């Protein structure tokens, strides 16, 4: 039984989820959210009768703050953190991660993400592509899924897959969109990861932004693939013209907003999408993607 805890990120419901699984090894978390919402997560755990100290196993899909920013707080209580090998160094020493985030978020850093402390090496458990972790009452398999980030993986439990950001952001009955923050968006890798997801033939996807996708998963993944290509190709001419990001951002925001509204989004939904996946981040990420391609 999977419990979805809503972190009420920036006051928005359905923006960031954490997944709680009750196993013979005790309660297990997939994702932690940022440390800024840790009190909300603590309250969510308390509703199920747990404290952070009860959590001995935490599985993160990647090391972005909105997914793994509070992992260290569970490590302080003795938890093991399972992650992609490329995330290990940064979780052990988050200084570089924090510095680059400070450049982007500046004085918003605390409001958005909160603090991040190093996790001791011995509590970080890296997993190989296709590796299975066996705990009492839980068999969980990792698949490396680059594209959104090089340190991204998904967690598979039977026919359910916890997809982090690689299966996109979809809130309520809205459309699925690809979050494209810098620095390592790679469209080709992402498309390949979507194909890998399809090949697992899941019946349920659990999106960190936000919640369960059941029903027609092939269509969900196809829509994501189309939207990713659409966004990347939309930005390309601006990058070719060396249009500055500040100029592109409002035009892109408008473009995305129209897509969301056409997909049935209400003003409240738009605010949730903006909290989960701000359009300006995708502009920065996709500019960087094309710039890297041109250098090659
Ligand atoms: Zn991410």
CSV table of C-alpha atoms and ligand atoms in Angstrom, one decimal:
chain,number,residue,atom,x,y,z
A,1,UNK,CA,0.0,0.0,0.0
A,2,UNK,CA,1.5,3.3,-1.1
A,3,UNK,CA,0.8,6.4,0.8
A,4,UNK,CA,1.2,9.7,-0.9
A,5,UNK,CA,2.3,12.5,1.4
A,6,UNK,CA,1.7,16.0,0.1
A,7,UNK,CA,4.5,18.5,1.1
A,8,UNK,CA,2.3,21.6,0.4
A,9,UNK,CA,5.4,23.1,-1.2
A,10,UNK,CA,5.1,27.0,-1.3
A,11,UNK,CA,1.6,26.5,0.0
A,12,UNK,CA,0.6,24.6,-3.1
A,13,UNK,CA,-1.0,21.2,-2.8
A,14,UNK,CA,-0.1,18.5,-5.4
A,15,UNK,CA,3.3,20.1,-6.2
A,16,UNK,CA,5.7,17.8,-4.4
A,17,UNK,CA,5.0,14.2,-3.2
A,18,UNK,CA,6.8,11.8,-0.9
A,19,UNK,CA,5.9,8.1,-1.0
A,20,UNK,CA,5.6,6.1,2.2
A,21,UNK,CA,5.6,2.3,2.0
A,22,UNK,CA,4.9,0.2,5.0
A,23,UNK,CA,7.1,-3.0,4.8
A,24,UNK,CA,8.4,-5.7,7.1
A,25,UNK,CA,11.6,-3.6,7.3
A,26,UNK,CA,9.5,-0.8,8.7
A,27,UNK,CA,8.3,2.4,7.0
A,28,UNK,CA,10.3,3.2,3.9
A,29,UNK,CA,10.4,6.5,1.9
A,30,UNK,CA,10.8,7.2,-1.7
A,31,UNK,CA,11.9,10.8,-2.1
A,32,UNK,CA,12.1,13.3,0.8
A,33,UNK,CA,11.3,16.6,-0.7
A,34,UNK,CA,13.3,19.7,0.2
A,35,UNK,CA,14.3,20.4,3.8
A,36,UNK,CA,12.1,23.5,3.8
A,37,UNK,CA,9.0,21.2,3.9
A,38,UNK,CA,10.5,18.8,6.5
A,39,UNK,CA,8.0,19.9,9.2
A,40,UNK,CA,5.1,19.1,6.8
A,41,UNK,CA,6.7,15.7,6.1
A,42,UNK,CA,7.1,15.0,9.8
A,43,UNK,CA,3.4,15.8,10.3
A,44,UNK,CA,2.5,13.5,7.4
A,45,UNK,CA,4.6,10.7,8.9
A,46,UNK,CA,3.0,11.3,12.3
A,47,UNK,CA,-0.5,10.8,10.8
A,48,UNK,CA,0.6,7.3,10.0
A,49,UNK,CA,2.2,6.8,13.5
A,50,UNK,CA,5.8,7.4,12.6
A,51,UNK,CA,8.6,9.8,13.4
A,52,UNK,CA,11.6,10.4,11.1
A,53,UNK,CA,13.7,8.2,13.3
A,54,UNK,CA,11.5,5.2,12.3
A,55,UNK,CA,12.6,5.5,8.7
A,56,UNK,CA,15.7,3.3,8.1
A,57,UNK,CA,15.6,3.2,4.3
A,58,UNK,CA,15.2,6.2,1.9
A,59,UNK,CA,15.2,5.8,-1.9
A,60,UNK,CA,15.8,9.0,-3.9
A,61,UNK,CA,15.3,9.3,-7.7
A,62,UNK,CA,17.9,12.0,-8.0
A,63,UNK,CA,19.6,14.6,-6.0
A,64,UNK,CA,17.7,17.8,-6.9
A,65,UNK,CA,16.5,19.6,-3.8
A,66,UNK,CA,12.8,19.0,-4.4
A,67,UNK,CA,13.5,15.3,-4.3
A,68,UNK,CA,16.3,14.7,-2.0
A,69,UNK,CA,16.9,17.9,-0.1
A,70,UNK,CA,15.8,16.4,3.3
A,71,UNK,CA,17.6,13.1,2.9
A,72,UNK,CA,20.4,14.2,5.2
A,73,UNK,CA,17.8,14.7,8.1
A,74,UNK,CA,16.9,11.0,7.8
A,75,UNK,CA,20.6,10.0,7.6
A,76,UNK,CA,21.1,11.9,10.9
A,77,UNK,CA,18.6,9.4,12.4
A,78,UNK,CA,20.6,6.5,10.9
A,79,UNK,CA,18.8,5.9,7.6
A,80,UNK,CA,20.5,4.5,4.6
A,81,UNK,CA,20.0,6.6,1.4
A,82,UNK,CA,19.8,4.7,-1.9
A,83,UNK,CA,20.8,6.6,-5.0
A,84,UNK,CA,22.5,6.9,-8.4
A,85,UNK,CA,26.3,6.6,-8.3
A,86,UNK,CA,26.6,10.1,-9.8
A,87,UNK,CA,24.7,11.7,-6.9
A,88,UNK,CA,26.9,10.2,-4.2
A,89,UNK,CA,29.7,12.8,-4.2
A,90,UNK,CA,27.3,15.7,-3.9
A,91,UNK,CA,25.2,14.2,-1.1
A,92,UNK,CA,28.4,13.4,0.8
A,93,UNK,CA,29.6,17.0,0.2
A,94,UNK,CA,26.8,19.3,-0.9
A,95,UNK,CA,28.9,22.4,-1.0
A,96,UNK,CA,29.2,22.6,-4.8
A,97,UNK,CA,25.5,21.8,-5.2
A,98,UNK,CA,24.6,24.5,-2.7
A,99,UNK,CA,26.9,27.1,-4.3
A,100,UNK,CA,25.5,26.6,-7.8
A,101,UNK,CA,21.9,26.7,-6.4
A,102,UNK,CA,22.7,29.9,-4.5
A,103,UNK,CA,23.7,31.5,-7.8
A,104,UNK,CA,20.3,30.6,-9.3
A,105,UNK,CA,18.0,31.2,-6.3
A,106,UNK,CA,20.0,33.8,-4.4
A,107,UNK,CA,18.0,35.1,-1.4
A,108,UNK,CA,15.2,32.6,-2.2
A,109,UNK,CA,17.4,29.7,-1.2
A,110,UNK,CA,16.0,29.3,2.3
A,111,UNK,CA,12.4,29.8,1.5
A,112,UNK,CA,12.6,27.3,-1.4
A,113,UNK,CA,14.9,24.6,-0.2
A,114,UNK,CA,16.3,25.1,3.3
A,115,UNK,CA,19.6,23.8,4.5
A,116,UNK,CA,21.4,20.7,3.3
A,117,UNK,CA,24.1,18.9,5.4
A,118,UNK,CA,26.6,16.2,4.3
A,119,UNK,CA,25.6,12.6,4.5
A,120,UNK,CA,28.3,10.2,5.7
A,121,UNK,CA,29.7,8.0,2.9
A,122,UNK,CA,28.8,4.8,4.8
A,123,UNK,CA,25.1,5.8,4.7
A,124,UNK,CA,25.0,6.4,1.0
A,125,UNK,CA,24.2,3.2,-0.9
A,126,UNK,CA,24.7,3.6,-4.7
A,127,UNK,CA,22.9,1.2,-7.0
A,128,UNK,CA,23.8,0.0,-10.5
A,129,UNK,CA,21.5,0.0,-13.5
A,130,UNK,CA,19.2,-2.9,-13.1
A,131,UNK,CA,20.3,-3.7,-9.6
A,132,UNK,CA,17.7,-5.1,-7.1
A,133,UNK,CA,17.7,-4.2,-3.4
A,134,UNK,CA,16.2,-6.9,-1.2
A,135,UNK,CA,14.8,-5.8,2.2
A,136,UNK,CA,12.4,-7.7,4.4
A,137,UNK,CA,9.1,-7.3,2.7
A,138,UNK,CA,10.4,-5.1,-0.1
A,139,UNK,CA,12.1,-6.0,-3.4
A,140,UNK,CA,12.9,-2.8,-5.3
A,141,UNK,CA,14.9,-2.4,-8.5
A,142,UNK,CA,16.8,0.6,-9.8
A,143,UNK,CA,16.9,1.7,-13.5
A,144,UNK,CA,19.3,4.5,-14.5
A,145,UNK,CA,17.2,7.0,-16.4
A,146,UNK,CA,19.3,10.0,-17.5
A,147,UNK,CA,17.9,12.9,-19.5
A,148,UNK,CA,16.4,15.1,-16.9
A,149,UNK,CA,19.6,14.8,-14.8
A,150,UNK,CA,22.6,12.5,-15.2
A,151,UNK,CA,22.1,11.3,-11.7
A,152,UNK,CA,18.4,10.2,-12.2
A,153,UNK,CA,17.1,6.7,-11.7
A,154,UNK,CA,13.6,5.2,-11.2
A,155,UNK,CA,12.6,2.7,-8.6
A,156,UNK,CA,10.5,-0.3,-9.7
A,157,UNK,CA,8.4,-2.4,-7.4
A,158,UNK,CA,6.6,-5.1,-9.4
A,159,UNK,CA,4.5,-3.3,-12.0
A,160,UNK,CA,4.7,0.1,-10.2
A,161,UNK,CA,7.5,2.6,-11.0
A,162,UNK,CA,8.4,5.7,-9.0
A,163,UNK,CA,9.6,8.0,-11.7
A,164,UNK,CA,11.0,11.1,-10.1
A,165,UNK,CA,10.9,13.6,-13.0
A,166,UNK,CA,11.7,11.4,-15.9
A,167,UNK,CA,8.0,10.6,-16.6
A,168,UNK,CA,7.2,14.3,-16.4
A,169,UNK,CA,5.1,16.5,-14.2
A,170,UNK,CA,1.3,16.0,-14.3
A,171,UNK,CA,-1.0,17.5,-11.8
A,172,UNK,CA,-4.6,16.3,-11.4
A,173,UNK,CA,-6.3,15.9,-14.7
A,174,UNK,CA,-3.8,18.2,-16.4
A,175,UNK,CA,-1.4,17.5,-19.3
A,176,UNK,CA,2.1,16.0,-18.7
A,177,UNK,CA,5.0,18.4,-19.2
A,178,UNK,CA,8.8,17.8,-19.0
A,179,UNK,CA,10.7,19.7,-16.3
A,180,UNK,CA,13.9,20.9,-18.0
A,181,UNK,CA,16.1,22.6,-15.4
A,182,UNK,CA,19.9,23.1,-15.9
A,183,UNK,CA,22.5,21.8,-16.0
A,184,UNK,CA,22.2,18.4,-17.6
A,185,UNK,CA,19.1,18.2,-19.8
A,186,UNK,CA,19.8,15.8,-22.6
A,187,UNK,CA,16.8,15.2,-24.9
A,188,UNK,CA,18.2,12.1,-26.6
A,189,UNK,CA,19.0,10.5,-23.3
A,190,UNK,CA,15.6,11.4,-21.9
A,191,UNK,CA,13.8,9.9,-25.0
A,192,UNK,CA,15.8,6.7,-24.4
A,193,UNK,CA,14.8,6.7,-20.7
A,194,UNK,CA,11.1,7.1,-21.7
A,195,UNK,CA,11.6,4.0,-23.9
A,196,UNK,CA,13.1,2.1,-21.1
A,197,UNK,CA,10.1,3.0,-18.9
A,198,UNK,CA,7.7,1.8,-21.6
A,199,UNK,CA,9.6,-1.5,-21.8
A,200,UNK,CA,9.0,-2.2,-18.1
A,201,UNK,CA,5.3,-2.2,-19.0
A,202,UNK,CA,4.2,-0.5,-15.7
A,203,UNK,CA,0.6,-0.3,-14.7
A,204,UNK,CA,1.1,2.5,-12.3
A,205,UNK,CA,3.6,5.4,-12.4
A,206,UNK,CA,4.2,7.5,-9.3
A,207,UNK,CA,5.3,11.0,-10.2
A,208,UNK,CA,6.9,13.2,-7.6
A,209,UNK,CA,5.0,16.0,-9.2
A,210,UNK,CA,2.4,14.7,-8.6
A,211,UNK,CA,1.0,11.3,-7.6
A,212,UNK,CA,-0.2,8.2,-9.3
A,213,UNK,CA,-0.8,7.8,-13.1
A,214,UNK,CA,-2.8,4.7,-13.8
A,215,UNK,CA,-4.7,3.8,-16.9
A,216,UNK,CA,-3.2,4.6,-20.3
A,217,UNK,CA,0.5,4.8,-19.5
A,218,UNK,CA,1.7,4.4,-23.1
A,219,UNK,CA,-0.3,7.5,-24.0
A,220,UNK,CA,1.1,9.4,-21.0
A,221,UNK,CA,4.7,8.5,-22.1
A,222,UNK,CA,4.0,9.4,-25.7
A,223,UNK,CA,2.5,12.7,-24.7
A,224,UNK,CA,5.6,13.4,-22.6
A,225,UNK,CA,7.9,12.5,-25.5
A,226,UNK,CA,6.0,14.8,-27.9
A,227,UNK,CA,6.0,17.7,-25.4
A,228,UNK,CA,9.7,17.4,-24.7
A,229,UNK,CA,10.5,17.5,-28.4
A,230,UNK,CA,8.0,20.4,-28.8
A,231,UNK,CA,9.6,22.5,-26.0
A,232,UNK,CA,13.2,21.7,-27.2
A,233,UNK,CA,12.4,22.7,-30.8
A,234,UNK,CA,10.5,25.7,-29.7
A,235,UNK,CA,13.5,27.1,-27.9
A,236,UNK,CA,16.1,26.3,-30.5
A,237,UNK,CA,15.6,29.2,-32.9
A,238,UNK,CA,16.0,31.6,-30.0
A,239,UNK,CA,19.2,29.9,-29.0
A,240,UNK,CA,20.4,30.1,-32.6
A,241,UNK,CA,19.7,33.9,-32.6
A,242,UNK,CA,21.5,34.2,-29.2
A,243,UNK,CA,18.3,35.7,-27.8
A,244,UNK,CA,19.0,36.4,-24.0
A,245,UNK,CA,17.1,34.2,-21.6
A,246,UNK,CA,15.4,37.2,-20.0
A,247,UNK,CA,13.7,37.8,-23.3
A,248,UNK,CA,12.7,34.2,-23.9
A,249,UNK,CA,11.3,33.5,-20.5
A,250,UNK,CA,8.1,35.6,-20.7
A,251,UNK,CA,7.4,34.3,-24.2
A,252,UNK,CA,7.9,30.7,-23.1
A,253,UNK,CA,5.9,31.2,-20.0
A,254,UNK,CA,3.0,32.3,-22.1
A,255,UNK,CA,3.5,29.4,-24.5
A,256,UNK,CA,3.4,26.9,-21.7
A,257,UNK,CA,0.5,28.5,-20.0
A,258,UNK,CA,-1.5,28.3,-23.2
A,259,UNK,CA,-0.7,24.6,-23.4
A,260,UNK,CA,-1.8,24.0,-19.8
A,261,UNK,CA,-5.0,26.0,-20.3
A,262,UNK,CA,-5.8,24.1,-23.5
A,263,UNK,CA,-5.2,20.9,-21.4
A,264,UNK,CA,-7.9,22.1,-19.0
A,265,UNK,CA,-5.9,23.8,-16.3
A,266,UNK,CA,-7.6,26.2,-13.9
A,267,UNK,CA,-5.7,29.2,-12.4
A,268,UNK,CA,-5.2,27.1,-9.2
A,269,UNK,CA,-3.7,24.3,-11.4
A,270,UNK,CA,-1.4,26.8,-13.1
A,271,UNK,CA,0.0,27.9,-9.7
A,272,UNK,CA,0.6,24.2,-8.8
A,273,UNK,CA,2.4,23.6,-12.1
A,274,UNK,CA,4.5,26.8,-11.5
A,275,UNK,CA,5.5,25.6,-8.0
A,276,UNK,CA,6.4,22.1,-9.3
A,277,UNK,CA,8.1,23.2,-12.5
A,278,UNK,CA,8.8,26.9,-13.1
A,279,UNK,CA,8.9,27.7,-16.8
A,280,UNK,CA,12.0,29.9,-16.5
A,281,UNK,CA,14.0,26.9,-15.3
A,282,UNK,CA,13.2,25.0,-18.4
A,283,UNK,CA,14.3,27.9,-20.5
A,284,UNK,CA,17.7,27.9,-18.8
A,285,UNK,CA,18.0,24.1,-19.0
A,286,UNK,CA,17.0,23.9,-22.7
A,287,UNK,CA,19.3,26.8,-23.7
A,288,UNK,CA,22.1,25.0,-22.0
A,289,UNK,CA,21.2,21.7,-23.8
A,290,UNK,CA,21.4,23.4,-27.2
A,291,UNK,CA,24.5,25.3,-26.4
A,292,UNK,CA,26.3,22.1,-25.4
A,293,UNK,CA,25.1,20.4,-28.6
A,294,UNK,CA,26.6,23.3,-30.7
A,295,UNK,CA,29.9,23.0,-28.9
A,296,UNK,CA,30.1,19.3,-29.9
B,1,LIG,ZN1,14.7,17.2,-10.9
